[in-house]
Short mmCIF file of C-alpha atoms in Angstrom, two decimals:
data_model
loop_
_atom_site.label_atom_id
_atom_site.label_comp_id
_atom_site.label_asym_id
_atom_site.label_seq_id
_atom_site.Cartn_x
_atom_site.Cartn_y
_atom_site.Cartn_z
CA UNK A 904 9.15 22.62 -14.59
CA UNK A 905 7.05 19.67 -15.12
CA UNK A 906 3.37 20.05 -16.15
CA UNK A 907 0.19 18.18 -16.79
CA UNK A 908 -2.42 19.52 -18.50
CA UNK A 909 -6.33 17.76 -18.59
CA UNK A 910 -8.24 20.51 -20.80
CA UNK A 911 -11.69 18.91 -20.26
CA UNK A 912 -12.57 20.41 -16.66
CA UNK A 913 -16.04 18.09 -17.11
CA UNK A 914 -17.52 15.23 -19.56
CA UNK A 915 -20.24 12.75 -19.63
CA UNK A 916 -21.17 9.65 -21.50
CA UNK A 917 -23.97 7.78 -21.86
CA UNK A 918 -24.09 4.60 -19.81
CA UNK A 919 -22.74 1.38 -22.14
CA UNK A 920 -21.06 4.55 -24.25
CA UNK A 921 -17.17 5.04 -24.45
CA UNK A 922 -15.39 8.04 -23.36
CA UNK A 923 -11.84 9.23 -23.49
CA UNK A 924 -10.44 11.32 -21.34
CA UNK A 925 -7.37 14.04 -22.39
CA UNK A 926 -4.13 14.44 -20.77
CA UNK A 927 -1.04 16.06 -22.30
CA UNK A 928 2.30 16.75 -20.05
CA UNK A 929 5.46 18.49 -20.79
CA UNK A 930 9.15 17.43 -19.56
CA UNK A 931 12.54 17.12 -20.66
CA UNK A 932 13.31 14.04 -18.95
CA UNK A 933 13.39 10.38 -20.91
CA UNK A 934 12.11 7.98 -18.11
CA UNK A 935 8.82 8.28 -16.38
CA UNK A 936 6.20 7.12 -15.48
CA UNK A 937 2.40 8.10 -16.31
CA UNK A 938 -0.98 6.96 -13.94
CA UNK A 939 -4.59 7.81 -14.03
CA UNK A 940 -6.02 8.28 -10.76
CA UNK A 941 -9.80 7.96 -9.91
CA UNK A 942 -11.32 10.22 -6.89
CA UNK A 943 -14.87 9.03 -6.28
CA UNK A 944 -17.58 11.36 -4.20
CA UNK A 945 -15.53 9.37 -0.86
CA UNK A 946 -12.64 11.47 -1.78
CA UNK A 947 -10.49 8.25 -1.97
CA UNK A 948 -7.80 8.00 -4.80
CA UNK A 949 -7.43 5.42 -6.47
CA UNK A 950 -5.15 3.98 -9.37
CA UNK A 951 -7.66 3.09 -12.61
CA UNK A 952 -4.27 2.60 -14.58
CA UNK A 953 -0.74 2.59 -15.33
CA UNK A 954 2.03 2.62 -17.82
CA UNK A 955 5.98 3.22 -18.44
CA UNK A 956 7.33 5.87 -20.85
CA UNK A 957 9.85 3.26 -22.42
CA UNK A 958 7.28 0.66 -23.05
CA UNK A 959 5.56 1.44 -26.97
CA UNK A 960 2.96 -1.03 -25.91
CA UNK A 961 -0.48 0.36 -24.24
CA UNK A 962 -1.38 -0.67 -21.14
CA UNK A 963 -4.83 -2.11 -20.39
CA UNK A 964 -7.13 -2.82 -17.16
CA UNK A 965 -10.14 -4.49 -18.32
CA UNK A 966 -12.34 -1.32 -19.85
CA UNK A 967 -9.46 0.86 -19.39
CA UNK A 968 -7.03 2.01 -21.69
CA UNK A 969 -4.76 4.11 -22.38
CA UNK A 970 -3.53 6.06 -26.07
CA UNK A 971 0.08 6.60 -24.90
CA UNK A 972 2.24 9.16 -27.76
CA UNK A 973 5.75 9.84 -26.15
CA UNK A 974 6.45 12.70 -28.91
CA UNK A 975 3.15 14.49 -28.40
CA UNK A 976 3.62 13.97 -24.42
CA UNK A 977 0.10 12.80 -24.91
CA UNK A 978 -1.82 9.85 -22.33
CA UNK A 979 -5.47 9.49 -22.93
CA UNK A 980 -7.54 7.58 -21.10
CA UNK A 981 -9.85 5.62 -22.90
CA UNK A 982 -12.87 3.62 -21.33
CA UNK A 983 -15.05 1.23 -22.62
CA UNK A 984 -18.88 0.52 -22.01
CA UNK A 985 -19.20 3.11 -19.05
CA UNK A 986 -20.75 2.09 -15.97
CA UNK A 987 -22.55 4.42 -13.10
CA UNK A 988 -19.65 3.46 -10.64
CA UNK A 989 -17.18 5.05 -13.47
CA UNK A 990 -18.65 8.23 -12.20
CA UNK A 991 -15.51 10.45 -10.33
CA UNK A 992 -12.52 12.98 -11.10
CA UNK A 993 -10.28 12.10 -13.05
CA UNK A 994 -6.71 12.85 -12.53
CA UNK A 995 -3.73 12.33 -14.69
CA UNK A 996 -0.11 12.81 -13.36
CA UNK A 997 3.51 11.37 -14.10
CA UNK A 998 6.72 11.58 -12.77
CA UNK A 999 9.69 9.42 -11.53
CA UNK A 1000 10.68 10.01 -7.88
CA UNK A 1001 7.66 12.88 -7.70
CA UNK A 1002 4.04 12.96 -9.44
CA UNK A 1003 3.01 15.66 -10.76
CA UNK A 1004 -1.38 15.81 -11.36
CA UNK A 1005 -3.64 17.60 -13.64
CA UNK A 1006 -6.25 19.39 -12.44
CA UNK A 1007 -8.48 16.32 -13.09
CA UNK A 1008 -11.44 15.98 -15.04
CA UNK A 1009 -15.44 15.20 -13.84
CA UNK A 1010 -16.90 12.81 -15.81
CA UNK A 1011 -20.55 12.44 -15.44
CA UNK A 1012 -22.24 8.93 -16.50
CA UNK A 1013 -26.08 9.53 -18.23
CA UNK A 1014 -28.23 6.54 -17.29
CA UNK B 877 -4.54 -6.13 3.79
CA UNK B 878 -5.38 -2.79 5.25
CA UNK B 879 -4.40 0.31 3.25
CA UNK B 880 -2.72 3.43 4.30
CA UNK B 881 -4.37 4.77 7.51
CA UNK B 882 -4.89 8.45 8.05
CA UNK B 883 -6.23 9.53 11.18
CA UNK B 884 -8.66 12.36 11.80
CA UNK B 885 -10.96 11.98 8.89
CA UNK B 886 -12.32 15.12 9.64
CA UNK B 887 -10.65 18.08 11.78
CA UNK B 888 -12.33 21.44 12.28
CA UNK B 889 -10.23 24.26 14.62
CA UNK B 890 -10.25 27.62 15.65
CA UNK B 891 -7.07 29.37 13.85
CA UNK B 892 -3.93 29.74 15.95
CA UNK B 893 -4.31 26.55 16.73
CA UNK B 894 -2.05 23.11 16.40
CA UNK B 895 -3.07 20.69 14.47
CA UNK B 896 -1.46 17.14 14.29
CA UNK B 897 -2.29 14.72 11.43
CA UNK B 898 -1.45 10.93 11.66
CA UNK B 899 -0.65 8.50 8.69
CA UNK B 900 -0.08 5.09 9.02
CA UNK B 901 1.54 3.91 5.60
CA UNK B 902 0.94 -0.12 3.86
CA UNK B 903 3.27 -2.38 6.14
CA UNK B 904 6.55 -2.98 3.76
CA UNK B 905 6.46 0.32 1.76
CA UNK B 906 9.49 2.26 1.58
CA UNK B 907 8.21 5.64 0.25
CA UNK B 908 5.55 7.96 2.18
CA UNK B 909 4.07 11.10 0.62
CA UNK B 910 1.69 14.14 2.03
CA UNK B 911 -0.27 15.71 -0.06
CA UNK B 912 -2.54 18.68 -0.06
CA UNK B 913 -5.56 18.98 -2.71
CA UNK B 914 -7.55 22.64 -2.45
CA UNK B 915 -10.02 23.77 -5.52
CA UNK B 916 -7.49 26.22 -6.16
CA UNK B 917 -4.23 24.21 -6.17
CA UNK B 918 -5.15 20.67 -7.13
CA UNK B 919 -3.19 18.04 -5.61
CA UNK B 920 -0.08 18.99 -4.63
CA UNK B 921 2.97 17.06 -3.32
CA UNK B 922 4.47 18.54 0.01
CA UNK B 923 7.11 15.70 1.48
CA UNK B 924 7.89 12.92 1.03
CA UNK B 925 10.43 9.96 3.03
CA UNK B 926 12.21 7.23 1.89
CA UNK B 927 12.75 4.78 4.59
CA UNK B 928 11.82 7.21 7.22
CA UNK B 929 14.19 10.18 5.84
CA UNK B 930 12.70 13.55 4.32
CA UNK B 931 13.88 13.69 0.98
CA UNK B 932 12.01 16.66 -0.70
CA UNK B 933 10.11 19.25 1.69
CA UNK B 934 9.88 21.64 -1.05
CA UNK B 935 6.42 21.54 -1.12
CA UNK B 936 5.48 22.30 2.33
CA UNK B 937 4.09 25.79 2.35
CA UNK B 938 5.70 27.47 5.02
CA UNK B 939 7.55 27.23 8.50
CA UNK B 940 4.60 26.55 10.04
CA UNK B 941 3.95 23.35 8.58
CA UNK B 942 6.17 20.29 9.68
CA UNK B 943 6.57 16.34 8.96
CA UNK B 944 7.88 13.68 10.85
CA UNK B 945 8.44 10.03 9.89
CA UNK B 946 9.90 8.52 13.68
CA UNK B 947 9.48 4.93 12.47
CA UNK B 948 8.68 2.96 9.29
CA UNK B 949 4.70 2.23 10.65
CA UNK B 950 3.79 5.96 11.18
CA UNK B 951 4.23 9.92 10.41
CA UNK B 952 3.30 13.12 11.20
CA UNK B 953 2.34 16.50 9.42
CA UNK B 954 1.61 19.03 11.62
CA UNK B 955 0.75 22.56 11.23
CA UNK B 956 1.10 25.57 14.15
CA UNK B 957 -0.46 27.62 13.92
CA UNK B 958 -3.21 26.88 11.60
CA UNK B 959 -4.83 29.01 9.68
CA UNK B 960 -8.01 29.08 7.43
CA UNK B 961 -5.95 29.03 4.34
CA UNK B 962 -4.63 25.55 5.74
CA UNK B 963 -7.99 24.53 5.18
CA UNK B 964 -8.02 21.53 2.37
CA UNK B 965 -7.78 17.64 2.18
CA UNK B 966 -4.56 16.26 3.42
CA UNK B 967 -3.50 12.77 1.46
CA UNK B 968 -1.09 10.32 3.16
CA UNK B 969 0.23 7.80 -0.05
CA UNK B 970 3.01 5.47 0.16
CA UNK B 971 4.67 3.19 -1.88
CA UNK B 972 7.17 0.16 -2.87
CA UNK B 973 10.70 1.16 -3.85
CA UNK B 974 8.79 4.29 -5.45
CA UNK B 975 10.18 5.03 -8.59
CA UNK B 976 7.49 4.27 -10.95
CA UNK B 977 5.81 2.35 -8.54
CA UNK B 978 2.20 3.54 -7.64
CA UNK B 979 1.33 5.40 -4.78
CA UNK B 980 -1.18 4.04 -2.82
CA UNK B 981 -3.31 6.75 -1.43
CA UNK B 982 -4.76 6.87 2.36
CA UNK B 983 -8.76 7.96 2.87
CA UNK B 984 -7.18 11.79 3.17
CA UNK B 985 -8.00 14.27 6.74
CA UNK B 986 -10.73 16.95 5.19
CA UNK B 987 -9.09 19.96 7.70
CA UNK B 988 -11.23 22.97 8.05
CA UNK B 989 -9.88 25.86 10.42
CA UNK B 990 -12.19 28.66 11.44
#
């Protein structure tokens, strides 16, 4: 079975501060893909970033990042110079045909 | 462009009863996915389609619970009866030729049954 595991349950950061975010996943498959998903107080989900299990390179969205180790099936998510509106869960989750999530993680931003 | 369309955003019923939730997926996308996310159960996946045929329904709970895709603009999960274990968010997401592609998520139904 295919798992995700996000062992922060809750973080918080100092506006302007950075922050990563932990995400580890076990599977025996070769080709995936790996997202983090954002779920603001409006409940809606949305992609904050994306990247392919065969590419080496990191992906990056503006203060988004990502510390992607296919042999430790690890994907942090690292972002830079937090802003209030970064405030949300935080849910990792890869798969191919099916995603599997993490139970997310709350990150709080300190003005 | 509008995004994927779910329709009630908010449902409350008595238990026994039916209840019928709508999901209008992003015009062009191939792949449509229900979710359900609960405290206890995170997110979880419970069908999806590709071009408007179930492919996985291995997540839906039980008999009671039931999707339909009749047309590539609009599906159906519906539950009967409901009960108050049913009650949780309900995600519509679809997406483009899905695999690997991202799944564009709909505003979610927040279903509470009494």
């Amino acid at each position: 079975a295919q798992t995700v595991t996000q062992s922060q349950p809750e973080m918080s950061v100092q506006e302007a501060e950075t922050v990563t975010l932990s995400c580890t996943y076990d599977t025996s498959e070769s080709d995936y893909y790996l997202f983090w998903y954002k779920q603001p107080p409006s409940r809606q989900m949305i992609l904050v970033i994306r990247q392919e299990a065969y590419k080496q390179q990191n992906a990056t969205e503006n203060r988004f990042s990502v510390n992607f180790q296919k042999a430790a099936k690890s994907f942090s998510l690292k972002i830079s110079d937090s802003q209030l509106g970064d405030a949300a869960m935080y849910f990792c989750a890869f798969g191919n045909e099916k995603l599997t999530f993490g139970t997310g993680t709350r990150l709080t931003i300190i003005p | 462009d509008a995004g994927v369309i779910q329709s009630p955003r908010h449902e409350v019923t008595e238990m026994g009863q039916e209840v019928t939730l709508r999901c209008k997926p992003i015009s062009g996308h191939d792949y449509l996915f229900w979710y359900r996310q609960t405290m206890m159960r995170g997110l979880e996946l419970l069908i999806y389609f590709n071009n408007n045929v179930p492919i996985d329904d291995s997540g839906m709970p039980e008999d009671r619970f039931s999707a339909k895709m009749p047309n590539a603009s609009f599906s159906t999960l519906k539950i009967q009866p409901s009960e108050p274990r049913d009650s949780a968010v309900y995600f519509c997401a679809s997406s483009f030729r899905n695999l690997g592609e991202t799944q564009y998520f709909g505003p979610g139904t927040r279903l509470l049954v009494l």
